[in-house]
Structure formats: C-alpha cells, structure tokens
Amino acid sequence: MSDIVTFGETMLRLSPPGNERLESATELEVRVGGAESNVAIAASRLGATAAWLSKVPESPLGRRVVSELRSYGIEADVVWSRHGRQGTYYLENAGEPRGSNVVYDRENSAVSTAKAQEFDIERIQNARVFFTTGITPALSTTLRETTANMLKAARQGGTTTAFDFNYRRKLWSPEEARETLTQLFPGIDVLVIAARDARTVLGIEGDPRQLAHRLGSQFDFTTVVVTRGSEGAVGWHDSVVHEQGAYETDTVSPVGTGDAFTGAFLARRLDGDDVPTALEYAAAMAALKRTIPGDAALVTRDELEAVVAEDGQQISR
Ligand code: KDG
C-alpha cells in the first residue's frame, strides 16, 4: 500500500545547455519530467511512500523514463505498450524578457490510450491519496474518461482525491479546460490551483482569499490551495483561510516548483500537519526546488527543516 498514488504522463525532457536556442543547439541535455511523477518524487523525499501509474512505450525511451523515476525512490507501476510513443518536451531556458519556452512533442503518446481497467485499481483504492492533474485529461478524450473513472474509483475506495488544476495553454483552450475540469470537481477533495489559472480558465478574478473560499464552498472541496508564485499561497480548509508567503530563493530552474509545493503539502498533511504548517513546508520545498536543475525536487528533509527553521528568510507571510 502506498501513501500516495499519482497518474499521468512523464516525458523525456530535452534542453539545450545554458541559454542556447533550440534552433541552433548542437547538444541536448536529457532528463525526465511530468507533473504527476514530480509530485510523487517530492512527497517521497519527505517520507511518503509514493507510486506513479502510467502507460509507457516498450522502447529504450520508455525504459529511460521508468528507470530514472525508479532511481528517485518512487514506485513506477506502468503498463508497457507496443503502441504509441514516448512523449517528449523541449525546454529552452532564458532570463527575462525571453523567458523559458516549452515545445511539446507528445501527440499519440502511449499514455493517451490508457484506460482505467488497464491498471490495478486496488492500488488506488488502498492508497491514502490519489493525485492527478489537469494535464492528464488534456491529452486525449480517452484520458478524460480515464481520469474521471480513476477519481471515482478512488472515492469509492475511501481514498482522498487531490488534483492540481495545472492549465497548459499549449494543450487546450481555456473553454475546453473549463468544461472538462469543472466536471471533475465533484470527485475532488483537495484542489490546488494557480490564481492565474483561476483567472484565465474559470474567469475568477480578485483576492486569492476570497477565491479560495469561493471555490471551496461552491464546489464542496475539503481543501483548496491557491498558489500565487512569488506572492505565496492561500489555503482554505474547514471554512478558514490561511496565508503563506513565498521563501526567497536563487532560481536555477523554476520547472516543477508547483509540483514540489504540492508534493510537500500532501506529504505533510499525510504526516498529520495542519494546513498552515503543511503550507509552510510546501513553500520551503518550492523554494528549494528552484535551486535544483531538472523537474524533480531532489531535496532532503534536513534541508527542508533548515529552511523552515530560518524563518527570517521569508519575504512575506
Ligand atoms: O509542472 C512541471 C511540468 O510542466 C513538467 O514536468 C512537464 O508535466 C509536464 C507538462 O505536461 O507540462
């Protein structure tokens, strides 16, 4: 039995060194990344047992993804497929004003055909938390149904369901995302949503405390966490709103910051923390992730404790 089971696509990530442009790069660094496995890794770094479910091509590329994730200590419980490809993304890194650029090459990936019945659903039903994101249903109509079925199965088994809204504008329009994701809301206990996504996709503007409260009461979530990047996060639970500032950090790589935050939040909640304490650890984990290249938050518990203990580093609360 795992504390947390996640489901989604993990891609190969190819990035030119430094600030090189993709169109002229002569080398590409290979890593792996995907929101749901990033969350599993972050949670496992804090002591949770974590499994990632997916469908992966039986190919050297698929094996690369799975073996790398296993090397980070999470269980990769995958359906190996003879059809479909390994999803890939290219990442150009640059400072402002260019910013970083993501190019997806993930159509017809093996996971896009994954059905709930291909997996051991008891794994989800025996877990304490089942987690997926709004990226998964954006990948195919099959995955829309699979995501809904997995959330339903989790609930039937008494497993807490957690979901990061994670709107990806390169995968679908705000209207499509709103229509699909709000249909999933009744099956979700813990919602994590960026204030930016609430604005773009749900059309909800304004104060993040009111936003968290409004989402929480309107859709019957147990917990809502609204993330605000460098402005921190707001958590709504038991009708009470808690505010958490962001920790100062020297950013080496922002990719995966939100996943590090969510993985830590879930792991600390599973450990018995109340929402404000879990938010504090999540914010510290997010800051530490930004100092680490790659998608995964390869943070130690001692590092996290040290950052939280140095309370003076917080820029706002
Ligand atoms: O959250 C980080 C993710 O964006 C990255 O790991 C890639 O999962 C990914 C996606 O679909 O964008």
Coordinates of C-alpha atoms and ligand atoms in Angstrom, one line a residue:
M1 CA 0.0 0.0 0.0
S2 CA 1.3 3.4 -0.9
D3 CA 0.6 6.7 0.9
I4 CA 0.1 8.4 -2.4
V5 CA -0.6 7.1 -5.9
T6 CA -0.3 9.5 -8.9
F7 CA -1.4 9.0 -12.5
G8 CA -0.2 10.9 -15.6
E9 CA 2.3 11.3 -18.3
T10 CA 6.1 11.7 -17.7
M11 CA 8.0 13.0 -20.7
L12 CA 11.6 13.0 -21.8
R13 CA 12.9 16.5 -21.4
L14 CA 15.4 17.7 -23.9
S15 CA 17.1 21.1 -23.2
P16 CA 19.9 22.9 -24.9
P17 CA 22.7 23.8 -22.5
G18 CA 22.7 27.3 -20.8
N19 CA 20.6 29.8 -22.7
E20 CA 21.2 28.2 -26.2
R21 CA 18.3 28.4 -28.7
L22 CA 16.7 25.1 -29.7
E23 CA 17.1 26.0 -33.4
S24 CA 20.9 26.3 -33.2
A25 CA 21.8 23.9 -30.3
T26 CA 24.3 21.2 -31.0
E27 CA 23.6 19.3 -27.8
L28 CA 20.5 18.5 -25.7
E29 CA 20.5 17.5 -22.1
V30 CA 18.2 14.6 -21.4
R31 CA 16.1 14.5 -18.2
V32 CA 12.6 13.2 -17.4
G33 CA 9.7 15.2 -16.1
G34 CA 5.9 15.2 -15.6
A35 CA 3.8 16.9 -13.1
E36 CA 2.4 13.7 -11.5
S37 CA 5.7 12.0 -11.1
N38 CA 7.3 15.2 -9.9
V39 CA 4.6 15.3 -7.1
A40 CA 5.3 11.7 -6.3
I41 CA 9.0 12.4 -6.0
A42 CA 8.6 15.4 -3.8
A43 CA 6.2 13.5 -1.5
S44 CA 8.6 10.6 -1.3
R45 CA 11.5 12.9 -0.4
L46 CA 9.5 13.8 2.7
G47 CA 9.0 10.2 3.7
A48 CA 5.7 9.3 2.0
T49 CA 5.6 6.0 0.0
A50 CA 4.7 7.1 -3.5
A51 CA 3.7 5.3 -6.7
W52 CA 3.3 6.7 -10.2
L53 CA 0.9 5.0 -12.6
S54 CA 1.2 5.4 -16.4
K55 CA 1.3 3.7 -19.8
V56 CA 4.7 3.8 -21.4
P57 CA 6.1 2.5 -24.7
E58 CA 8.2 -0.6 -24.6
S59 CA 11.2 1.1 -26.0
P60 CA 14.6 2.4 -24.9
L61 CA 12.9 5.8 -24.4
G62 CA 10.1 4.4 -22.2
R63 CA 12.6 2.4 -20.2
R64 CA 14.7 5.5 -19.7
V65 CA 11.8 7.3 -18.2
V66 CA 10.8 4.5 -15.9
S67 CA 14.3 3.6 -14.7
E68 CA 15.1 7.3 -13.9
L69 CA 11.9 7.7 -11.9
R70 CA 12.6 4.5 -10.0
S71 CA 16.1 5.8 -9.2
Y72 CA 14.4 8.6 -7.3
G73 CA 12.8 6.1 -5.0
I74 CA 9.2 6.1 -6.3
E75 CA 7.4 3.1 -7.5
A76 CA 6.7 3.3 -11.2
D77 CA 3.8 0.9 -11.8
V78 CA 3.4 1.1 -15.6
V79 CA 1.5 -0.6 -18.4
W80 CA 4.1 -1.3 -21.1
S81 CA 2.7 -0.7 -24.5
R82 CA 3.8 -1.8 -28.0
H83 CA 1.8 1.1 -29.5
G84 CA 2.1 4.8 -29.0
R85 CA 5.2 6.9 -28.5
Q86 CA 7.2 8.4 -25.6
G87 CA 6.1 11.9 -25.1
T88 CA 8.9 14.5 -25.2
Y89 CA 9.3 18.1 -24.4
Y90 CA 11.9 20.6 -25.3
L91 CA 12.8 23.3 -22.9
E92 CA 14.7 26.4 -23.7
N93 CA 15.9 28.3 -20.6
A94 CA 16.4 32.0 -20.6
G95 CA 16.1 35.0 -18.4
E96 CA 13.7 37.9 -18.9
P97 CA 12.5 39.2 -21.3
R98 CA 12.8 36.0 -23.3
G99 CA 11.8 33.7 -20.5
S100 CA 11.8 29.9 -20.9
N101 CA 10.0 28.2 -23.7
V102 CA 8.4 24.8 -23.8
V103 CA 7.8 22.9 -27.0
Y104 CA 5.7 19.8 -26.6
D105 CA 6.1 16.7 -28.9
R106 CA 3.7 14.4 -27.2
E107 CA 0.8 13.6 -29.5
N108 CA -0.2 10.0 -29.8
S109 CA 1.9 9.1 -26.8
A110 CA 1.3 5.6 -25.3
V111 CA -0.4 7.1 -22.3
S112 CA -3.0 8.8 -24.4
T113 CA -4.8 5.5 -24.9
A114 CA -4.7 4.4 -21.2
K115 CA -7.9 3.1 -19.7
A116 CA -8.6 2.7 -16.0
Q117 CA -9.2 -1.0 -16.4
E118 CA -5.6 -1.5 -17.6
F119 CA -4.4 -0.6 -14.1
D120 CA -4.7 -2.3 -10.7
I121 CA -7.5 -0.1 -9.4
E122 CA -7.0 -1.6 -5.9
R123 CA -3.6 0.2 -5.8
I124 CA -5.6 3.5 -5.9
Q125 CA -8.2 2.3 -3.6
N126 CA -5.7 1.2 -1.0
A127 CA -3.7 4.4 -1.1
R128 CA -4.3 7.3 1.3
V129 CA -4.2 9.9 -1.5
F130 CA -4.8 9.6 -5.3
F131 CA -3.4 12.5 -7.2
T132 CA -3.6 13.7 -10.8
T133 CA -3.6 17.0 -12.7
G134 CA -5.5 18.9 -15.3
I135 CA -2.7 18.0 -17.8
T136 CA -3.8 14.4 -18.0
P137 CA -7.4 14.9 -19.3
A138 CA -6.0 17.5 -21.8
L139 CA -4.0 14.8 -23.6
S140 CA -6.9 12.8 -25.2
T141 CA -10.6 12.1 -24.9
T142 CA -9.7 8.6 -23.6
L143 CA -7.8 10.2 -20.8
R144 CA -10.7 12.5 -19.9
E145 CA -12.7 9.4 -19.2
T146 CA -9.8 7.6 -17.5
T147 CA -9.2 10.5 -15.2
A148 CA -12.9 10.7 -14.2
N149 CA -13.0 6.9 -13.7
M150 CA -9.9 6.8 -11.6
L151 CA -11.1 9.7 -9.4
K152 CA -14.4 7.9 -9.0
A153 CA -12.7 4.6 -8.1
A154 CA -10.5 6.4 -5.6
R155 CA -13.5 7.9 -3.9
Q156 CA -15.4 4.6 -3.8
G157 CA -12.4 3.1 -2.0
G158 CA -12.3 5.9 0.5
T159 CA -9.1 7.3 -0.9
T160 CA -8.7 11.1 -0.6
T161 CA -8.5 12.6 -4.1
A162 CA -6.1 15.5 -4.8
F163 CA -5.9 17.4 -8.1
D164 CA -3.7 20.2 -9.4
F165 CA -5.7 22.2 -12.0
N166 CA -2.4 22.8 -13.9
Y167 CA -3.8 24.5 -17.0
R168 CA -1.5 24.1 -20.0
R169 CA -2.4 26.6 -22.7
K170 CA -0.3 24.7 -25.3
L171 CA -2.6 21.6 -24.9
W172 CA -6.1 23.1 -25.0
S173 CA -8.2 26.3 -24.9
P174 CA -9.5 27.8 -21.6
E175 CA -13.0 27.0 -22.7
E176 CA -12.3 23.3 -23.2
A177 CA -10.3 23.1 -20.0
R178 CA -13.1 24.8 -18.0
E179 CA -15.8 22.5 -19.4
T180 CA -13.7 19.3 -18.7
L181 CA -12.1 20.2 -15.4
T182 CA -15.2 21.6 -13.7
Q183 CA -17.0 18.3 -14.5
L184 CA -14.3 16.6 -12.4
F185 CA -14.6 18.9 -9.5
P186 CA -17.3 16.9 -7.6
G187 CA -14.9 14.0 -7.4
I188 CA -12.1 16.0 -5.9
D189 CA -11.3 16.5 -2.2
V190 CA -8.2 18.7 -2.3
L191 CA -7.8 21.2 -5.2
V192 CA -4.6 23.1 -5.9
I193 CA -5.0 25.9 -8.4
A194 CA -2.8 28.7 -9.5
A195 CA -4.5 32.1 -9.2
R196 CA -3.5 32.7 -12.8
D197 CA -5.4 29.6 -14.0
A198 CA -8.5 30.5 -11.9
R199 CA -8.5 33.8 -13.8
T200 CA -7.7 32.5 -17.3
V201 CA -9.8 29.4 -17.2
L202 CA -12.6 29.9 -14.6
G203 CA -12.8 33.7 -15.1
I204 CA -12.5 34.2 -11.3
E205 CA -10.5 37.4 -10.5
G206 CA -9.7 39.1 -7.3
D207 CA -8.5 38.5 -3.8
P208 CA -6.9 35.0 -3.5
R209 CA -8.5 34.5 0.0
Q210 CA -11.9 35.1 -1.5
L211 CA -11.1 32.9 -4.5
A212 CA -10.1 30.0 -2.2
H213 CA -13.2 30.5 -0.1
R214 CA -15.5 30.8 -3.1
L215 CA -14.1 27.7 -4.8
G216 CA -14.2 25.7 -1.6
S217 CA -17.8 26.5 -0.7
Q218 CA -19.1 26.4 -4.3
F219 CA -17.7 23.0 -5.2
D220 CA -17.6 21.3 -1.9
F221 CA -13.9 20.6 -1.8
T222 CA -12.4 19.7 1.6
T223 CA -9.3 21.9 1.0
V224 CA -8.4 24.4 -1.7
V225 CA -4.9 25.8 -2.2
V226 CA -4.5 28.8 -4.4
T227 CA -0.9 29.3 -5.5
R228 CA 0.5 32.8 -6.4
G229 CA 4.1 32.3 -7.4
S230 CA 6.4 34.7 -5.6
E231 CA 3.5 36.1 -3.7
G232 CA 3.0 32.8 -1.8
A233 CA -0.2 30.7 -1.4
V234 CA -3.5 30.7 0.3
G235 CA -5.1 27.6 1.8
W236 CA -8.8 27.2 2.6
H237 CA -9.9 24.4 4.9
D238 CA -12.8 24.0 7.3
S239 CA -14.0 27.4 6.1
V240 CA -10.8 29.1 7.4
V241 CA -8.3 30.8 5.1
H242 CA -4.6 30.6 5.8
E243 CA -2.0 32.7 4.1
Q244 CA 1.6 31.6 3.4
G245 CA 4.4 33.7 2.0
A246 CA 7.0 32.6 -0.5
Y247 CA 10.5 31.9 0.6
E248 CA 13.3 33.8 -1.0
T249 CA 15.3 31.7 -3.4
D250 CA 18.1 32.0 -6.1
T251 CA 16.3 30.4 -9.1
V252 CA 18.3 27.9 -11.1
S253 CA 15.3 26.2 -12.6
P254 CA 11.6 27.1 -12.0
V255 CA 10.2 24.0 -13.7
G256 CA 8.5 21.7 -11.2
T257 CA 8.2 24.4 -8.5
G258 CA 4.4 23.9 -8.2
D259 CA 4.8 20.1 -8.1
A260 CA 7.4 20.4 -5.4
F261 CA 4.9 22.6 -3.4
T262 CA 2.0 20.2 -3.9
G263 CA 4.0 17.0 -3.2
A264 CA 5.3 18.5 0.1
F265 CA 1.9 19.8 1.0
L266 CA 0.3 16.4 0.6
A267 CA 3.1 14.5 2.3
R268 CA 3.0 16.8 5.3
R269 CA -0.8 16.6 5.5
L270 CA -0.4 12.8 5.5
D271 CA 2.1 13.1 8.3
G272 CA -0.6 14.9 10.4
D273 CA 0.3 18.6 9.9
D274 CA -2.4 21.1 10.0
V275 CA -3.0 23.2 6.8
P276 CA -0.9 26.2 7.9
T277 CA 2.1 24.0 8.8
A278 CA 1.8 21.9 5.6
L279 CA 1.7 25.2 3.6
E280 CA 4.8 26.4 5.3
Y281 CA 6.8 23.3 4.4
A282 CA 5.3 23.3 0.9
A283 CA 6.5 26.9 0.3
A284 CA 10.0 26.0 1.6
M285 CA 10.1 22.9 -0.7
A286 CA 9.1 25.1 -3.6
A287 CA 11.9 27.5 -2.9
L288 CA 14.5 24.6 -2.6
K289 CA 13.3 23.1 -5.9
R290 CA 14.1 26.3 -7.7
T291 CA 17.8 25.8 -6.7
I292 CA 17.9 22.4 -8.5
P293 CA 18.1 21.8 -12.2
G294 CA 15.7 19.3 -13.7
D295 CA 12.0 18.8 -12.9
A296 CA 12.4 16.8 -9.7
A297 CA 12.7 18.3 -6.2
L298 CA 15.6 16.2 -5.0
V299 CA 15.5 17.9 -1.6
T300 CA 16.4 16.3 1.7
R301 CA 14.3 16.5 4.8
D302 CA 17.2 18.1 6.7
E303 CA 17.5 20.9 4.0
L304 CA 13.8 21.5 4.3
E305 CA 13.8 21.6 8.1
A306 CA 16.7 24.1 8.0
V307 CA 14.9 26.4 5.6
V308 CA 11.7 26.3 7.7
A309 CA 13.7 26.9 10.8
E310 CA 15.3 30.0 9.3
D311 CA 12.1 31.9 9.5
G312 CA 13.8 35.2 8.8
Q313 CA 14.2 34.2 5.2
Q314 CA 10.5 34.6 4.4
I315 CA 9.8 37.6 2.4
S316 CA 6.1 37.8 3.2
R317 CA 3.6 35.9 5.3
Ligands
KDG1 O1 4.9 21.0 -13.7 C1 6.1 20.8 -14.4 C2 5.6 20.2 -15.7 O2 5.1 21.3 -16.6 C3 6.6 19.5 -16.4 O3 7.1 18.4 -15.6 C4 6.1 18.9 -17.7 O4 4.2 17.6 -16.9 C5 4.6 18.5 -17.7 C6 3.7 19.1 -18.6 O5 2.8 18.4 -19.1 O6 3.8 20.3 -18.9

